[in-house]
mmCIF file with all atom_site columns, C-alpha atoms and ligand atoms in Angstrom:
data_model
loop_
_atom_site.group_PDB
_atom_site.id
_atom_site.type_symbol
_atom_site.label_atom_id
_atom_site.label_alt_id
_atom_site.label_comp_id
_atom_site.label_asym_id
_atom_site.label_entity_id
_atom_site.label_seq_id
_atom_site.pdbx_PDB_ins_code
_atom_site.Cartn_x
_atom_site.Cartn_y
_atom_site.Cartn_z
_atom_site.occupancy
_atom_site.B_iso_or_equiv
_atom_site.pdbx_formal_charge
_atom_site.auth_seq_id
_atom_site.auth_comp_id
_atom_site.auth_asym_id
_atom_site.auth_atom_id
_atom_site.pdbx_PDB_model_num
ATOM   1  C  CA  . SER S 1 1  ? 15.721  11.214  -0.612  1.00 0.00 ? 1  SER S CA  1
ATOM   2  C  CA  . ASP S 1 2  ? 17.276  7.745   -0.361  1.00 0.00 ? 2  ASP S CA  1
ATOM   3  C  CA  . VAL S 1 3  ? 13.815  6.183   -0.058  1.00 0.00 ? 3  VAL S CA  1
ATOM   4  C  CA  . ASP S 1 4  ? 12.617  7.944   -3.222  1.00 0.00 ? 4  ASP S CA  1
ATOM   5  C  CA  . ASN S 1 5  ? 15.741  6.805   -5.070  1.00 0.00 ? 5  ASN S CA  1
ATOM   6  C  CA  . LYS S 1 6  ? 15.233  3.207   -3.996  1.00 0.00 ? 6  LYS S CA  1
ATOM   7  C  CA  . LEU S 1 7  ? 11.521  3.266   -4.847  1.00 0.00 ? 7  LEU S CA  1
ATOM   8  C  CA  . SER S 1 8  ? 12.419  4.440   -8.345  1.00 0.00 ? 8  SER S CA  1
ATOM   9  C  CA  . LEU S 1 9  ? 14.101  1.043   -8.883  1.00 0.00 ? 9  LEU S CA  1
ATOM   10 C  CA  . VAL S 1 10 ? 10.911  -0.866  -8.071  1.00 0.00 ? 10 VAL S CA  1
ATOM   11 C  CA  . ARG S 1 11 ? 8.648   -2.188  -10.803 1.00 0.00 ? 11 ARG S CA  1
ATOM   12 C  CA  . THR S 1 12 ? 5.146   -3.481  -10.256 1.00 0.00 ? 12 THR S CA  1
ATOM   13 C  CA  . ARG S 1 13 ? 3.034   -5.832  -12.350 1.00 0.00 ? 13 ARG S CA  1
ATOM   14 C  CA  . ILE S 1 14 ? -0.552  -5.144  -11.421 1.00 0.00 ? 14 ILE S CA  1
ATOM   15 C  CA  . HIS S 1 15 ? -2.915  -8.105  -11.057 1.00 0.00 ? 15 HIS S CA  1
ATOM   16 C  CA  . ARG S 1 16 ? -6.589  -7.625  -11.870 1.00 0.00 ? 16 ARG S CA  1
ATOM   17 C  CA  . THR S 1 17 ? -7.435  -8.408  -8.253  1.00 0.00 ? 17 THR S CA  1
ATOM   18 C  CA  . ALA S 1 18 ? -6.121  -5.964  -5.667  1.00 0.00 ? 18 ALA S CA  1
ATOM   19 C  CA  . HIS S 1 19 ? -3.956  -7.653  -3.037  1.00 0.00 ? 19 HIS S CA  1
ATOM   20 C  CA  . ILE S 1 20 ? -5.024  -5.088  -0.465  1.00 0.00 ? 20 ILE S CA  1
ATOM   21 C  CA  . VAL S 1 21 ? -8.644  -4.218  0.120   1.00 0.00 ? 21 VAL S CA  1
ATOM   22 C  CA  . VAL S 1 22 ? -9.421  -1.313  2.418   1.00 0.00 ? 22 VAL S CA  1
ATOM   23 C  CA  . ASP S 1 23 ? -12.788 -0.937  4.134   1.00 0.00 ? 23 ASP S CA  1
ATOM   24 C  CA  . SER S 1 24 ? -13.201 2.819   3.943   1.00 0.00 ? 24 SER S CA  1
ATOM   25 C  CA  . SER S 1 25 ? -16.117 2.805   6.381   1.00 0.00 ? 25 SER S CA  1
ATOM   26 C  CA  . LYS S 1 26 ? -13.617 1.804   9.090   1.00 0.00 ? 26 LYS S CA  1
ATOM   27 C  CA  . CYS S 1 27 ? -11.159 4.501   7.971   1.00 0.00 ? 27 CYS S CA  1
ATOM   28 C  CA  . GLU S 1 28 ? -13.853 7.105   8.495   1.00 0.00 ? 28 GLU S CA  1
ATOM   29 C  CA  . VAL S 1 29 ? -13.937 6.464   12.244  1.00 0.00 ? 29 VAL S CA  1
ATOM   30 C  CA  . CYS S 1 30 ? -10.171 5.907   12.652  1.00 0.00 ? 30 CYS S CA  1
ATOM   31 C  CA  . PRO S 1 31 ? -8.695  8.444   15.098  1.00 0.00 ? 31 PRO S CA  1
ATOM   32 C  CA  . HIS S 1 32 ? -5.059  8.394   13.897  1.00 0.00 ? 32 HIS S CA  1
ATOM   33 C  CA  . GLU S 1 33 ? -4.779  7.308   10.221  1.00 0.00 ? 33 GLU S CA  1
ATOM   34 C  CA  . ALA S 1 34 ? -1.500  5.506   10.953  1.00 0.00 ? 34 ALA S CA  1
ATOM   35 C  CA  . CYS S 1 35 ? -1.387  3.989   7.446   1.00 0.00 ? 35 CYS S CA  1
ATOM   36 C  CA  . VAL S 1 36 ? -0.915  7.442   5.955   1.00 0.00 ? 36 VAL S CA  1
ATOM   37 C  CA  . TYR S 1 37 ? 2.263   7.928   7.986   1.00 0.00 ? 37 TYR S CA  1
ATOM   38 C  CA  . GLY S 1 38 ? 3.522   4.345   7.877   1.00 0.00 ? 38 GLY S CA  1
ATOM   39 C  CA  . CYS S 1 39 ? 3.302   3.447   4.198   1.00 0.00 ? 39 CYS S CA  1
ATOM   40 C  CA  . PRO S 1 40 ? 6.701   4.054   2.555   1.00 0.00 ? 40 PRO S CA  1
ATOM   41 C  CA  . ALA S 1 41 ? 5.119   4.172   -0.900  1.00 0.00 ? 41 ALA S CA  1
ATOM   42 C  CA  . THR S 1 42 ? 2.435   6.778   -0.005  1.00 0.00 ? 42 THR S CA  1
ATOM   43 C  CA  . CYS S 1 43 ? -0.348  4.451   -1.118  1.00 0.00 ? 43 CYS S CA  1
ATOM   44 C  CA  . TYR S 1 44 ? -2.545  5.994   1.565   1.00 0.00 ? 44 TYR S CA  1
ATOM   45 C  CA  . ARG S 1 45 ? -3.298  9.708   1.323   1.00 0.00 ? 45 ARG S CA  1
ATOM   46 C  CA  . VAL S 1 46 ? -5.759  12.036  2.985   1.00 0.00 ? 46 VAL S CA  1
ATOM   47 C  CA  . ILE S 1 47 ? -7.820  13.783  0.317   1.00 0.00 ? 47 ILE S CA  1
ATOM   48 C  CA  . ASP S 1 48 ? -10.687 16.079  1.307   1.00 0.00 ? 48 ASP S CA  1
ATOM   49 C  CA  . GLY S 1 49 ? -10.408 14.770  4.855   1.00 0.00 ? 49 GLY S CA  1
ATOM   50 C  CA  . LYS S 1 50 ? -10.770 11.099  3.887   1.00 0.00 ? 50 LYS S CA  1
ATOM   51 C  CA  . VAL S 1 51 ? -8.173  8.328   3.591   1.00 0.00 ? 51 VAL S CA  1
ATOM   52 C  CA  . LYS S 1 52 ? -7.805  7.248   -0.029  1.00 0.00 ? 52 LYS S CA  1
ATOM   53 C  CA  . PHE S 1 53 ? -5.926  4.107   -1.021  1.00 0.00 ? 53 PHE S CA  1
ATOM   54 C  CA  . ALA S 1 54 ? -4.285  3.148   -4.318  1.00 0.00 ? 54 ALA S CA  1
ATOM   55 C  CA  . TYR S 1 55 ? -2.279  -0.080  -4.372  1.00 0.00 ? 55 TYR S CA  1
ATOM   56 C  CA  . ASP S 1 56 ? -0.377  0.389   -7.620  1.00 0.00 ? 56 ASP S CA  1
ATOM   57 C  CA  . GLY S 1 57 ? 2.855   1.631   -5.994  1.00 0.00 ? 57 GLY S CA  1
ATOM   58 C  CA  . CYS S 1 58 ? 2.780   -0.909  -3.169  1.00 0.00 ? 58 CYS S CA  1
ATOM   59 C  CA  . VAL S 1 59 ? 6.098   -2.544  -2.229  1.00 0.00 ? 59 VAL S CA  1
ATOM   60 C  CA  . GLU S 1 60 ? 4.368   -5.347  -0.261  1.00 0.00 ? 60 GLU S CA  1
ATOM   61 C  CA  . CYS S 1 61 ? 6.074   -4.469  3.007   1.00 0.00 ? 61 CYS S CA  1
ATOM   62 C  CA  . GLY S 1 62 ? 2.982   -5.285  5.083   1.00 0.00 ? 62 GLY S CA  1
ATOM   63 C  CA  . THR S 1 63 ? 3.292   -2.178  7.241   1.00 0.00 ? 63 THR S CA  1
ATOM   64 C  CA  . CYS S 1 64 ? -0.312  -1.101  6.735   1.00 0.00 ? 64 CYS S CA  1
ATOM   65 C  CA  . ASP S 1 65 ? -1.606  -4.542  7.702   1.00 0.00 ? 65 ASP S CA  1
ATOM   66 C  CA  . VAL S 1 66 ? 0.371   -4.375  10.951  1.00 0.00 ? 66 VAL S CA  1
ATOM   67 C  CA  . MET S 1 67 ? -0.360  -0.722  11.738  1.00 0.00 ? 67 MET S CA  1
ATOM   68 C  CA  . CYS S 1 68 ? -4.106  -0.717  11.095  1.00 0.00 ? 68 CYS S CA  1
ATOM   69 C  CA  . ASP S 1 69 ? -5.868  -1.409  14.384  1.00 0.00 ? 69 ASP S CA  1
ATOM   70 C  CA  . GLN S 1 70 ? -9.319  -0.707  12.923  1.00 0.00 ? 70 GLN S CA  1
ATOM   71 C  CA  . GLY S 1 71 ? -9.560  -3.957  10.950  1.00 0.00 ? 71 GLY S CA  1
ATOM   72 C  CA  . ALA S 1 72 ? -9.835  -1.960  7.735   1.00 0.00 ? 72 ALA S CA  1
ATOM   73 C  CA  . VAL S 1 73 ? -7.043  -3.715  5.811   1.00 0.00 ? 73 VAL S CA  1
ATOM   74 C  CA  . THR S 1 74 ? -7.438  -7.128  4.162   1.00 0.00 ? 74 THR S CA  1
ATOM   75 C  CA  . TRP S 1 75 ? -4.007  -8.135  2.869   1.00 0.00 ? 75 TRP S CA  1
ATOM   76 C  CA  . THR S 1 76 ? -2.975  -11.086 0.691   1.00 0.00 ? 76 THR S CA  1
ATOM   77 C  CA  . TYR S 1 77 ? 0.099   -11.604 -1.474  1.00 0.00 ? 77 TYR S CA  1
ATOM   78 C  CA  . PRO S 1 78 ? -0.469  -11.186 -5.214  1.00 0.00 ? 78 PRO S CA  1
ATOM   79 C  CA  . PRO S 1 79 ? -0.299  -14.402 -7.279  1.00 0.00 ? 79 PRO S CA  1
ATOM   80 C  CA  . GLY S 1 80 ? 3.092   -15.512 -8.626  1.00 0.00 ? 80 GLY S CA  1
ATOM   81 C  CA  . GLY S 1 81 ? 4.481   -13.291 -11.353 1.00 0.00 ? 81 GLY S CA  1
ATOM   82 C  CA  . PHE S 1 82 ? 2.495   -10.291 -10.159 1.00 0.00 ? 82 PHE S CA  1
ATOM   83 C  CA  . GLY S 1 83 ? 3.144   -7.582  -7.664  1.00 0.00 ? 83 GLY S CA  1
ATOM   84 C  CA  . VAL S 1 84 ? 6.398   -5.896  -6.838  1.00 0.00 ? 84 VAL S CA  1
ATOM   85 C  CA  . LEU S 1 85 ? 9.646   -6.677  -8.667  1.00 0.00 ? 85 LEU S CA  1
ATOM   86 C  CA  . TYR S 1 86 ? 12.862  -5.606  -6.962  1.00 0.00 ? 86 TYR S CA  1
ATOM   87 C  CA  . ARG S 1 87 ? 15.926  -4.914  -9.046  1.00 0.00 ? 87 ARG S CA  1
ATOM   88 C  CA  . LEU S 1 88 ? 19.252  -5.191  -7.281  1.00 0.00 ? 88 LEU S CA  1
ATOM   89 C  CA  . LEU S 1 89 ? 21.462  -2.402  -8.586  1.00 0.00 ? 89 LEU S CA  1
HETATM 90 FE FE1 . SF4 Y 2 .  ? 2.149   0.684   1.678   1.00 0.00 ? 1  SF4 Y FE1 1
HETATM 91 FE FE2 . SF4 Y 2 .  ? 3.529   -1.426  2.547   1.00 0.00 ? 1  SF4 Y FE2 1
HETATM 92 FE FE3 . SF4 Y 2 .  ? 0.858   -1.371  2.800   1.00 0.00 ? 1  SF4 Y FE3 1
HETATM 93 FE FE4 . SF4 Y 2 .  ? 1.967   -1.639  0.382   1.00 0.00 ? 1  SF4 Y FE4 1
HETATM 94 S  S1  . SF4 Y 2 .  ? 2.062   -3.127  2.102   1.00 0.00 ? 1  SF4 Y S1  1
HETATM 95 S  S2  . SF4 Y 2 .  ? 0.264   -0.258  0.899   1.00 0.00 ? 1  SF4 Y S2  1
HETATM 96 S  S3  . SF4 Y 2 .  ? 3.806   -0.342  0.580   1.00 0.00 ? 1  SF4 Y S3  1
HETATM 97 S  S4  . SF4 Y 2 .  ? 2.341   -0.018  3.825   1.00 0.00 ? 1  SF4 Y S4  1
#
């Protein structure tokens, strides 16, 4: 898809501190798991009935922070030089 093609141009430099921290105890009582459907980079997945999060493909769009109404997402930008790198091709 176009989204997959564009995501293949993205590079990420991982910082030792995650810029998104997810409180899984709040995910367990979430009735809709909106993050799973909203994240364009599929950082949120349902595995064995539970929401699992991995930030290493994150494009820093902020969608999960906006969509989560359970207060499960703590979101901060990575420090300078880290995080997503967009290439304009
Ligand atoms: Fe996914 Fe965007 Fe949240 Fe990153 S900021 S985990 S890409 S929804």
